[in-house]
Coordinates of C-alpha atoms in Angstrom, one line a residue:
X1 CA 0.0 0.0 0.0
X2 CA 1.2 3.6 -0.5
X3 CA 0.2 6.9 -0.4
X4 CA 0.2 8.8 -3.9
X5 CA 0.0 12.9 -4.1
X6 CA -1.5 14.3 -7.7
X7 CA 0.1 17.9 -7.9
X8 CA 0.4 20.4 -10.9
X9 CA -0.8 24.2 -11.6
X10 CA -2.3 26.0 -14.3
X11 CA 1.0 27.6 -15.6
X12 CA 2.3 23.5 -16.9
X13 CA -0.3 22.1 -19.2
X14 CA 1.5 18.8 -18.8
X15 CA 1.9 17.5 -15.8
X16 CA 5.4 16.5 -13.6
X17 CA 5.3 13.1 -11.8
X18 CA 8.3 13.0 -9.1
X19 CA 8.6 11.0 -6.1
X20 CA 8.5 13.1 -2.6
X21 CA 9.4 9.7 -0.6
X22 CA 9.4 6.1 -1.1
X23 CA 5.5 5.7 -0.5
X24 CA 4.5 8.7 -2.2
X25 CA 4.2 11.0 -5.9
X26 CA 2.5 13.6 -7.5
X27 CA 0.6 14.2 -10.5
X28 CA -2.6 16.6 -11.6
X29 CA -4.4 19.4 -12.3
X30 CA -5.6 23.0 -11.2
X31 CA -8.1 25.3 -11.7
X32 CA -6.3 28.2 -10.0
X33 CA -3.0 29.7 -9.3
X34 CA -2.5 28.5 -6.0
X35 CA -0.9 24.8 -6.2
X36 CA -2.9 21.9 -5.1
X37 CA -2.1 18.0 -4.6
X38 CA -4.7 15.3 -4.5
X39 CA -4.0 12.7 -2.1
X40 CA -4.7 8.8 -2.4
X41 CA -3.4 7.1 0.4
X42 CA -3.8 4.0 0.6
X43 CA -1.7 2.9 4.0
X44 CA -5.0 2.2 6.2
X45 CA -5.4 -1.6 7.5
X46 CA -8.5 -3.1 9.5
X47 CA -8.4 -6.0 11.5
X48 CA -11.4 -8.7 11.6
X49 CA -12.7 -11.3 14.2
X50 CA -15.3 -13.9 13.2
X51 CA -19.1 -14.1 15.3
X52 CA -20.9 -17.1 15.5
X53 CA -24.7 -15.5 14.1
X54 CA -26.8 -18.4 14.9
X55 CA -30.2 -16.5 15.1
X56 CA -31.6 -14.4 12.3
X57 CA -34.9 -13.0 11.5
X58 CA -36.5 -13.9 8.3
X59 CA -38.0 -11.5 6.0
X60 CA -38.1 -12.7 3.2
X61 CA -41.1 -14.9 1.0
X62 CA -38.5 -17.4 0.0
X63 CA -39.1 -20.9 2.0
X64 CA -36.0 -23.0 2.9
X65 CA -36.7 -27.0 2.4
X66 CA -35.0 -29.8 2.8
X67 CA -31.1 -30.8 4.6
X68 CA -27.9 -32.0 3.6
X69 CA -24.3 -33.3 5.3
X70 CA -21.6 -31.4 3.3
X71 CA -17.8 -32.1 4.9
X72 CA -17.2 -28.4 4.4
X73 CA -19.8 -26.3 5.8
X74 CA -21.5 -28.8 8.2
X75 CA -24.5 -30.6 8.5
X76 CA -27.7 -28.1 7.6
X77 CA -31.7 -28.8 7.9
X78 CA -34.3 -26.2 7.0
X79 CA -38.7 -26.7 7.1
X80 CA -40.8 -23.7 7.5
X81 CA -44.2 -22.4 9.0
X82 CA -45.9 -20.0 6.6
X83 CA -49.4 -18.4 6.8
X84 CA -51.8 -17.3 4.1
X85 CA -53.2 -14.4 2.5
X86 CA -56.7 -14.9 1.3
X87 CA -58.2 -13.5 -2.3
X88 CA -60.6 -11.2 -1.5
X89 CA -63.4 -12.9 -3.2
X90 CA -64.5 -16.3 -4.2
X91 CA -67.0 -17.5 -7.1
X92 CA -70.2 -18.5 -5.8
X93 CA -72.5 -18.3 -8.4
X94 CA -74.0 -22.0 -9.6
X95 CA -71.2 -23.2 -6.8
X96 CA -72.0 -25.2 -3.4
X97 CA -70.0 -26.5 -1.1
X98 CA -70.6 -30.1 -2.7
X99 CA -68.5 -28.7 -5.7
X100 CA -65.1 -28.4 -4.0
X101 CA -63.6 -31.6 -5.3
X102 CA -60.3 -31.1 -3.8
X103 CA -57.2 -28.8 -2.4
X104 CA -53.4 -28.8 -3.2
X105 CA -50.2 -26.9 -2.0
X106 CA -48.3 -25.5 -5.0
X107 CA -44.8 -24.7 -4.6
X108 CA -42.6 -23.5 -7.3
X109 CA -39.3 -22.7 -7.6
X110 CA -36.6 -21.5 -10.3
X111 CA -34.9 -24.1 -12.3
X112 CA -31.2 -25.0 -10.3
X113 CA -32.4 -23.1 -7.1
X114 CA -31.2 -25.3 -5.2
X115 CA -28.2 -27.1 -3.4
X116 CA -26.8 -30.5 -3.3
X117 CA -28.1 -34.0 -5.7
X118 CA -31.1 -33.3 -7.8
X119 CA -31.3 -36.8 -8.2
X120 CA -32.0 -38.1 -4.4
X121 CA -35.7 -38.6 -3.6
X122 CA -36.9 -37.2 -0.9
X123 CA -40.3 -36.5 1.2
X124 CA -42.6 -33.6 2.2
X125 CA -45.3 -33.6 4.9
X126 CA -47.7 -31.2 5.8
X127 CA -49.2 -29.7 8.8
X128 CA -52.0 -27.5 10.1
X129 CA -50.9 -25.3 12.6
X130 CA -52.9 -25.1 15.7
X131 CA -52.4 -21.8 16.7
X132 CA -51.3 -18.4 15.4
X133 CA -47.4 -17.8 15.0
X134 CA -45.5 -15.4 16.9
X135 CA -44.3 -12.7 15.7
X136 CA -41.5 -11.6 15.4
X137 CA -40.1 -15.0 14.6
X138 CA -36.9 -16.4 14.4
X139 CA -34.8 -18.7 12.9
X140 CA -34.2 -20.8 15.8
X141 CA -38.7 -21.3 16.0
X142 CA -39.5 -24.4 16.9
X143 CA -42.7 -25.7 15.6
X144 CA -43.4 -28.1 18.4
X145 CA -46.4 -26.6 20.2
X146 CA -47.8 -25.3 16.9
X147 CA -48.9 -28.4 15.0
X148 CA -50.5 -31.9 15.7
X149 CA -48.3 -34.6 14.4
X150 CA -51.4 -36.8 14.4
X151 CA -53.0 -34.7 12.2
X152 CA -51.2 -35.1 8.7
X153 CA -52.8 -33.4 5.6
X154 CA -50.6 -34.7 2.9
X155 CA -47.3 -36.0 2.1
X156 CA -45.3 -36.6 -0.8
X157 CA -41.9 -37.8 -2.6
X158 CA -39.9 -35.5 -4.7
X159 CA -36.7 -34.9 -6.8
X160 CA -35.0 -31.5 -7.6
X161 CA -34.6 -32.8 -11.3
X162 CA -38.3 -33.9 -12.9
X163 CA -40.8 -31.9 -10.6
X164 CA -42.3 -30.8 -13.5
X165 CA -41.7 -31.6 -17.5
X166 CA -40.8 -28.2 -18.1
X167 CA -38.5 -29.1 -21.0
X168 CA -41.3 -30.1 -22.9
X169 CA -43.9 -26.9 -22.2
X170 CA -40.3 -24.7 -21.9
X171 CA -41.6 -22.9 -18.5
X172 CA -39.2 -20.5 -16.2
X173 CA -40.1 -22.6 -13.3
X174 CA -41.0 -26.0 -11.7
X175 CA -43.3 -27.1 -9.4
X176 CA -44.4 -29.9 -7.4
X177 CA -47.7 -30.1 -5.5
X178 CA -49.1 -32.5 -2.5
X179 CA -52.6 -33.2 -2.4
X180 CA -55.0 -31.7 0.6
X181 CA -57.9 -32.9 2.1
X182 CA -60.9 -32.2 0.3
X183 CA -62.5 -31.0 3.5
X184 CA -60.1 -28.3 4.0
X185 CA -60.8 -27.1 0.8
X186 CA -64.7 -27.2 1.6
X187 CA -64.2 -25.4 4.9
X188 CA -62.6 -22.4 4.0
X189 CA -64.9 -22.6 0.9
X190 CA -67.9 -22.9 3.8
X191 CA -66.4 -20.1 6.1
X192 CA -65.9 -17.7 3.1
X193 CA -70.0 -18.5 2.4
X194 CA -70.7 -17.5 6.5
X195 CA -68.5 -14.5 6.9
X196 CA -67.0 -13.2 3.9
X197 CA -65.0 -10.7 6.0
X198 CA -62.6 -13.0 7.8
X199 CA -60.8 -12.9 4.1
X200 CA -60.6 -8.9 4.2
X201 CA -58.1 -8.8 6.6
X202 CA -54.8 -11.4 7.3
X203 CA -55.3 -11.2 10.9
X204 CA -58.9 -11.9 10.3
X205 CA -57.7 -14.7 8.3
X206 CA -55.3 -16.2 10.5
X207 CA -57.9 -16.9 13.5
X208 CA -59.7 -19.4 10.9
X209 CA -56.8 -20.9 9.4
X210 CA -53.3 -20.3 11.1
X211 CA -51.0 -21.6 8.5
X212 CA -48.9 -24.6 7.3
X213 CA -45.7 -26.5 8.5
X214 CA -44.1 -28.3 5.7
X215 CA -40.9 -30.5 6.8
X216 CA -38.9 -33.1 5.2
X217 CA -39.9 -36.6 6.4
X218 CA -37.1 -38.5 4.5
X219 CA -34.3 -38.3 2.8
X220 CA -31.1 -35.9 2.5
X221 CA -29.0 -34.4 0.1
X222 CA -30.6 -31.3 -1.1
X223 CA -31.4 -28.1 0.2
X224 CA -34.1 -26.1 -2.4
X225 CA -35.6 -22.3 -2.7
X226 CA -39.6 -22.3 -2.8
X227 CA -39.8 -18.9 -4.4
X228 CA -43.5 -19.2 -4.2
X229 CA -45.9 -20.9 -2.2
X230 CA -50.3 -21.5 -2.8
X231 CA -53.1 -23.3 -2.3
X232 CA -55.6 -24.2 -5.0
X233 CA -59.3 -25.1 -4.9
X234 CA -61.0 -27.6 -7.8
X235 CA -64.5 -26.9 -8.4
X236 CA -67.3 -27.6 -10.6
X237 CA -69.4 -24.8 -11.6
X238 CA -73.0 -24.9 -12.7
X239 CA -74.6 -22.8 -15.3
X240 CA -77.6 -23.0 -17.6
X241 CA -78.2 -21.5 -20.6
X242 CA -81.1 -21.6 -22.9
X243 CA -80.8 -22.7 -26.6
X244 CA -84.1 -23.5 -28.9
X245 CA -86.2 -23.0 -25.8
X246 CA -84.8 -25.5 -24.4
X247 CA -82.8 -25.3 -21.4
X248 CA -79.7 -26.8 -20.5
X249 CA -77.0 -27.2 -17.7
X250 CA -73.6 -26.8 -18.0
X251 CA -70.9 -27.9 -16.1
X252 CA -67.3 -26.2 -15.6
X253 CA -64.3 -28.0 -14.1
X254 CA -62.5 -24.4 -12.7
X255 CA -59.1 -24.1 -10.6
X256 CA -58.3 -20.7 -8.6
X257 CA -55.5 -19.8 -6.6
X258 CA -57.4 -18.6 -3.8
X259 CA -54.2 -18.5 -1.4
X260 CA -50.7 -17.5 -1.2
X261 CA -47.9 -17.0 0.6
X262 CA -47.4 -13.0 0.8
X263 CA -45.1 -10.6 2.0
X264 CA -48.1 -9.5 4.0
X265 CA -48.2 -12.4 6.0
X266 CA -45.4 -14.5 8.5
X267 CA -43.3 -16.7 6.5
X268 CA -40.2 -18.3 9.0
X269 CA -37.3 -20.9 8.1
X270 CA -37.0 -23.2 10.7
X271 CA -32.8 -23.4 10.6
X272 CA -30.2 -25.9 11.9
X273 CA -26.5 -25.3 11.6
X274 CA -24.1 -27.5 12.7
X275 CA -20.9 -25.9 11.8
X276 CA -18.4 -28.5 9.8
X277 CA -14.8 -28.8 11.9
X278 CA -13.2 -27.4 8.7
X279 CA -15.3 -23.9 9.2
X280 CA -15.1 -23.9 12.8
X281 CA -10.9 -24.8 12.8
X282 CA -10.7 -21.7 10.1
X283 CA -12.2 -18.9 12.6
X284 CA -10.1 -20.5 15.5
X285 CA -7.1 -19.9 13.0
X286 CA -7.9 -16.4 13.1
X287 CA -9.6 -16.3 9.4
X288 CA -12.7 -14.1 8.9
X289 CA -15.6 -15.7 8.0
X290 CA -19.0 -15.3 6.4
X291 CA -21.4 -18.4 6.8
X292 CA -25.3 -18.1 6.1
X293 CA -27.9 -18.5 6.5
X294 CA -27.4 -18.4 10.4
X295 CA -24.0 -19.6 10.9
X296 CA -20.9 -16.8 11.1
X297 CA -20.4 -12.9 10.6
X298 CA -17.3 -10.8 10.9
X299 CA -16.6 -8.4 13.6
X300 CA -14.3 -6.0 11.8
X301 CA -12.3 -3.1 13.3
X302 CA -12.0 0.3 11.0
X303 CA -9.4 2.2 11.2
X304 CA -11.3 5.7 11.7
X305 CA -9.0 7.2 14.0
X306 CA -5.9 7.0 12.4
X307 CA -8.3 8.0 9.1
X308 CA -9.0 11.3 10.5
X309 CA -5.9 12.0 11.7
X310 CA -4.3 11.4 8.6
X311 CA -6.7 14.0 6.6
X312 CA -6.3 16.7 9.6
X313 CA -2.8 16.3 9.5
X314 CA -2.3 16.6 6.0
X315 CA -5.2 18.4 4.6
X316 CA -4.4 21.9 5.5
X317 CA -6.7 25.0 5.2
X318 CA -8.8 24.6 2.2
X319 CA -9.3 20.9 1.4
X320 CA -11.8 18.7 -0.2
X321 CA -12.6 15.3 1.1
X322 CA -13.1 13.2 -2.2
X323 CA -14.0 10.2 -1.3
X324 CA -13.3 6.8 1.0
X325 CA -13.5 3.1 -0.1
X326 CA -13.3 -0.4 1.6
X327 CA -12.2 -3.6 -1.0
X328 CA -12.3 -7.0 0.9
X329 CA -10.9 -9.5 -0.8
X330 CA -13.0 -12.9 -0.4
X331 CA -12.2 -16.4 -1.2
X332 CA -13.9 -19.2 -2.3
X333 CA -14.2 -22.4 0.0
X334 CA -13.6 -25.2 -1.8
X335 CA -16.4 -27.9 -1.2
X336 CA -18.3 -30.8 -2.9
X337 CA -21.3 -28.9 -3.1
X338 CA -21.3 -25.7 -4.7
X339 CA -21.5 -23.4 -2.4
X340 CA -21.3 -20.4 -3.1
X341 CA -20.0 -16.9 -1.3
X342 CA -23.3 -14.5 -0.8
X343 CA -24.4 -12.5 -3.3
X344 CA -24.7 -9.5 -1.5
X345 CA -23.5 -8.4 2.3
X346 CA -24.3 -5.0 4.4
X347 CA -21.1 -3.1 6.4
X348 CA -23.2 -1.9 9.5
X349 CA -22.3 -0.5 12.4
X350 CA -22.6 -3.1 15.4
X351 CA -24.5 -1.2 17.1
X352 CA -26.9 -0.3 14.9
X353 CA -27.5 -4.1 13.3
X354 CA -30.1 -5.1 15.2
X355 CA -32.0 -1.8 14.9
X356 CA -31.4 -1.5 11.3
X357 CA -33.4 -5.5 10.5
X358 CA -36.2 -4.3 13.1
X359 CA -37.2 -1.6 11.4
X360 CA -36.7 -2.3 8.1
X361 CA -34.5 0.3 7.1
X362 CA -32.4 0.8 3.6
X363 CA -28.4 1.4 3.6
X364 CA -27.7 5.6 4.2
X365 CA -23.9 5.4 3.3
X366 CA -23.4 6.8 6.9
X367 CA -23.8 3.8 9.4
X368 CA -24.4 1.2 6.8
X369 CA -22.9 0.6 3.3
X370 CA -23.7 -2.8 0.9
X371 CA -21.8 -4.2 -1.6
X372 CA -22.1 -7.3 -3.8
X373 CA -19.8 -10.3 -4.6
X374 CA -17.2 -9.3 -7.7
X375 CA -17.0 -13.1 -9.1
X376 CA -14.1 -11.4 -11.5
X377 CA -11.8 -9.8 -8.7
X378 CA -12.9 -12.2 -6.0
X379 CA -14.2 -9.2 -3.7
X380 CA -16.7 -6.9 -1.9
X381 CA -16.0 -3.2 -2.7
X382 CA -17.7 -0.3 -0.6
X383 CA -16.7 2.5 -2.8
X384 CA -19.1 5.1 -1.2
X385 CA -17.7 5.9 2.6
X386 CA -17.2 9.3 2.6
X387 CA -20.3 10.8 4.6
X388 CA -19.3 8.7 6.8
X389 CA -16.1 9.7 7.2
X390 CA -17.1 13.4 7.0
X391 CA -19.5 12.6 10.2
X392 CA -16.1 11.6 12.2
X393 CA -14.6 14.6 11.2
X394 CA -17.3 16.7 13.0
X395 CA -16.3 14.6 16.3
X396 CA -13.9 15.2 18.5
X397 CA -13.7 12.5 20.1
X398 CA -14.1 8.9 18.7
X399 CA -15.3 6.1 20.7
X400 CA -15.0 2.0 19.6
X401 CA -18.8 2.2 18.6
X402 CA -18.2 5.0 16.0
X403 CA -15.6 2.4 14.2
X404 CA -16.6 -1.0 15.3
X405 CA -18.6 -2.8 12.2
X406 CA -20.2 -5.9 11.4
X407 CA -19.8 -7.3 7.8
X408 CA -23.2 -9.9 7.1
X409 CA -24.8 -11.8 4.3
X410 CA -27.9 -9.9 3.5
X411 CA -30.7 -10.3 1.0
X412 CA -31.2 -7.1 -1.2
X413 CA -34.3 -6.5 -3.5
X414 CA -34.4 -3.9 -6.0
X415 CA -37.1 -2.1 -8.0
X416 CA -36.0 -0.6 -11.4
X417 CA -37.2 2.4 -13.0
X418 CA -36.9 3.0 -16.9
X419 CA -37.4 6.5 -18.4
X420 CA -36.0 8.3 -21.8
X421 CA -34.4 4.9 -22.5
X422 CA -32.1 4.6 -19.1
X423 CA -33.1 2.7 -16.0
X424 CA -32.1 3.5 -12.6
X425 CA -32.6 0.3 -9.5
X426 CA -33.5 1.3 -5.9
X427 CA -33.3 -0.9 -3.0
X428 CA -36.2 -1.7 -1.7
X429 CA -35.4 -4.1 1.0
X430 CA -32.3 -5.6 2.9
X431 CA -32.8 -8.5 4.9
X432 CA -30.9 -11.2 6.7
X433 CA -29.9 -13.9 4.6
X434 CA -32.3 -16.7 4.1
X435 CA -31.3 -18.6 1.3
X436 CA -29.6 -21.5 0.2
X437 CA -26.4 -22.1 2.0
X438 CA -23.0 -19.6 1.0
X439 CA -19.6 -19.3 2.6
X440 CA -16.9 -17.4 2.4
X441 CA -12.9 -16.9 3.6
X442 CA -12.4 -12.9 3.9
X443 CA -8.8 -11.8 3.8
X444 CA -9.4 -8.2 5.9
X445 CA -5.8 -7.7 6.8
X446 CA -4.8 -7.2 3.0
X447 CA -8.2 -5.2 2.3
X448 CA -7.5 -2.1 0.5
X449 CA -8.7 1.4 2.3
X450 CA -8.3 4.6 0.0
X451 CA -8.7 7.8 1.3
X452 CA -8.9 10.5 -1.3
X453 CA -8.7 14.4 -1.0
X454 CA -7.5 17.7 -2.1
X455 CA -5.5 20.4 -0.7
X456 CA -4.4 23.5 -1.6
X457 CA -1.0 26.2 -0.8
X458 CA 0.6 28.8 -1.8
X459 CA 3.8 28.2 -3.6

C-alpha cells in the first residue's frame, strides 16, 4: 500500500510526476494559481474477528426445504411455517359447497435453485398449525407446540430434477404439488360462504386458518428455494343457458388460486446449523468468516481514527474530502457442493445491526454501506464511505462504537425504473440472509482502504 499525491498548476499544461518519498508522488491538475495536490493514500489496514450469528430474523417470501451433510460447511436442515393471505373474493355463483372436489399446496421454484443432488428422492409432509405464529419470529422457532403430528394433511416424494416436464412446455419454473384434504378445501370454501370478511383482513384470516408446517420426512441431500408458495381449490361450476327454448346445464371444471404465501403475511425458516470442523478450525485460526444463513459474521475493526488523523494532518486550510472506499478480498471455499459466497452483504455499524433489520431500514452510506460479490476480482468493494467519514470529522472524540462494524450476508431486493431509454434500481429491502447455503474466507488484513482528497498552498 502507499500513499500517492496528484500535484500540478495552471502555468504547466502537462503534468510532472516525481517521487517526494518512497511511498509517495504527485501528479494533476488545477483550476487556479495557487498549487494543489490530490491525495490517495492507501496505508490504512482493519483487522477482523469472526461471530458465531446463529439466530436471524426472516424476512423474506422465500421458504428453505429440505437438509444435507456437506464435509465443508457442516450438517444443515431447513422446514418452515408459513401463513396465508386470502383472495378477496370467491366464485359462488352456480357453486356449493358439494363442488369443491379437492385442495393442493403448489410450490414453485426457479430451475437450479437449489443445493446438493437433484437426483436423491426425498419427502414432504404437511401440517396444520394449531395456533397463530408469533411474531417476530426467528430462525431458531421451533414448531413443536404449533402443529398436531397426528394430524397429517398430505405427504409426498420428490426430486429436484423432474418436478415438472418443463423441457417439454419450456416454462421459467417448476413445481411440485401435494394433495390436501378435500375438507379443508370445503371449509374455508364454507367459512368464506358464513362471513365473507374474515378474508378482508390477514389477521382476520389467521384466527380461521393459522398456517402450514411443511418438513422433510425422508431423505437428504438437497437443500431447495420455494420462491412461491399457494393453495388451490378444484371446483365444478353450474350454469344454464337456454338454446331452442330449451334449457340446458352446464358444467365447468375451474381451478383458482385462492391462497398464497405474501409478504403481507409470517413466512419463517426453521434453521439448523451445525458448523463442519473445517469452518469452525478456520475462525479458530484467526480467518474471517461469512457463513449463512445463520452460521458466522465478521466483527471488523475500521481504522477511523488514524483516518482522521491522517486528513487533519495533512489536509491543511482549504481541502476537499473526495471520497473513501473499503475492498475486501473474499475467497472461495472449496467444497463438494457448490456453495457459493453470498451474493450481496451489508457493512453496518454493530451497534446499529439489530435496529437496522427491526425496522426495516435501507443502507444511508453513513452507518451502513452494501456491496455485492465481484466473481471477476474475488471481492466486496464499498466505494461510497465518505459521509461517513465526514461525520467523524465533526467529532472530536471517537469512541470504539463509531468504528466497530459488522460485515453480514444480507438479501437485497431492488425495483427498477426505466425513463427516456435509461433505467435507474433502488433498494427496496435488505434483509438477513435466508437462502440456500453460502460461505466465504475474507482476507481483511490485506483489504484495500483509499482515502482520497484535495489540498491546496501557496507556492
Amino acid at each position: 500500500m502507499k500513499s500517492i499525491k496528484l500535484l500540478a498548476t495552471v502555468l504547466i499544461s502537462a503534468s510532472a510526476l516525481y517521487a517526494c518519498q518512497d511511498d509517495t508522488t504527485t501528479v494533476g491538475s488545477s483550476l487556479i494559481t495557487e498549487q494543489t495536490e490530490i491525495i490517495i493514500d492507501s496505508t490504512f489496514t482493519a483487522s477482523g474477528t469472526t461471530l458465531l450469528d446463529p439466530v436471524v430474523q426472516s424476512r423474506t417470501i422465500t421458504q428453505l426445504l429440505g437438509c444435507l451433510d456437506a464435509k465443508e460447511f457442516g450438517s444443515f436442515k431447513s422446514d418452515f411455517v408459513c401463513q396465508f393471505l386470502p383472495s378477496l373474493s370467491m366464485e359462488t355463483k352456480g357453486v356449493t359447497v358439494e363442488d369443491i372436489d379437492s385442495a393442493k399446496l403448489i410450490m414453485f421454484m426457479v430451475p437450479g435453485d437449489f443445493t446438493g443432488d437433484s437426483l436423491v428422492p426425498m419427502g414432504i409432509e404437511v401440517y396444520p398449525l394449531t395456533k397463530q405464529l408469533p411474531y417476530p419470529i426467528y430462525s431458531d422457532f421451533d414448531p413443536k407446540g404449533y402443529y398436531d403430528e397426528s394430524k397429517k394433511l398430505g405427504s409426498t416424494i420428490y426430486t429436484a430434477h423432474a418436478m415438472y416436464n418443463d423441457s417439454v412446455n419450456a416454462l421459467n419454473f417448476r413445481s411440485f404439488s401435494i394433495t390436501l384434504p378435500r375438507s379443508l378445501g370445503q371449509d374455508l370454501y364454507s367459512a368464506y360462504l358464513q362471513d365473507s370478511s374474515m378474508f378482508a383482513l390477514p389477521d382476520k384470516f389467521t384466527t380461521l386458518f393459522p398456517g402450514l408446517y411443511v418438513t422433510t420426512s425422508f431423505g437428504s441431500g438437497r437443500v431447495i428455494n420455494i420462491s412461491e408458495t399457494r393453495i388451490n381449490i378444484y371446483y365444478r361450476q353450474h350454469t344454464t343457458a337456454t338454446v331452442d327454448d330449451v334449457e340446458k346445464d352446464t358444467i365447468y371444471n375451474k381451478v383458482r388460486s385462492y391462497f398464497a404465501v405474501t409478504p403481507e403475511v409470517i413466512t419463517n425458516n426453521n434453521i439448523s446449523l451445525k458448523l463442519s470442523e473445517q469452518l469452525t478450525e478456520l475462525a479458530q485460526q484467526g480467518n474471517s468468516l461469512l457463513v449463512a444463513p445463520a452460521g458466522m459474521e465478521t466483527k471488523i475493526i475500521f481504522p477511523t481514527p488514524a483516518l482522521v488523523q491522517t486528513y487533519r494532518k495533512g489536509a491543511g486550510n482549504l481541502s476537499v474530502l473526495n471520497g473513501l472506499s473499503f475492498e475486501i478480498p473474499a475467497e472461495t471455499i472449496e467444497n463438494t457442493y457448490g456453495i457459493e459466497p453470498p451474493a450481496d452483504v451489508l457493512l453496518i455499524l454493530e451497534k446499529d445491526k439489530d435496529k437496522f433489520f427491526a425496522e426495516n431500514k435501507i443502507t444511508d452510506n453513513l452507518t451502513s454501506f452494501s456491496a455485492s460479490y465481484n466473481s471477476l476480482n474475488k471481492s466486496y468493494s464499498f466505494t461510497a464511505m465518505r459521509d461517513y467519514l465526514v461525520e467523524m470529522l465533526k467529532k472530536d472524540t471517537l469512541e470504539p462504537e463509531d468504528y466497530t462494524f459488522l460485515l453480514v450476508p444480507v438479501n437485497i431486493e431492488t425495483e427498477s425504473n426505466s425513463n427516456y431509454g435509461s433505467t435507474v434500481s433502488y433498494i427496496t429491502t435488505i434483509s438477513p440472509y435466508v437462502q440456500k447455503p453460502a460461505m466465504v474466507k475474507l482476507d481483511i488484513n490485506n483489504a484495500k482502504i483509499k482515502l482520497t482528497y484535495t489540498r491546496q498552498y501557496s507556492k
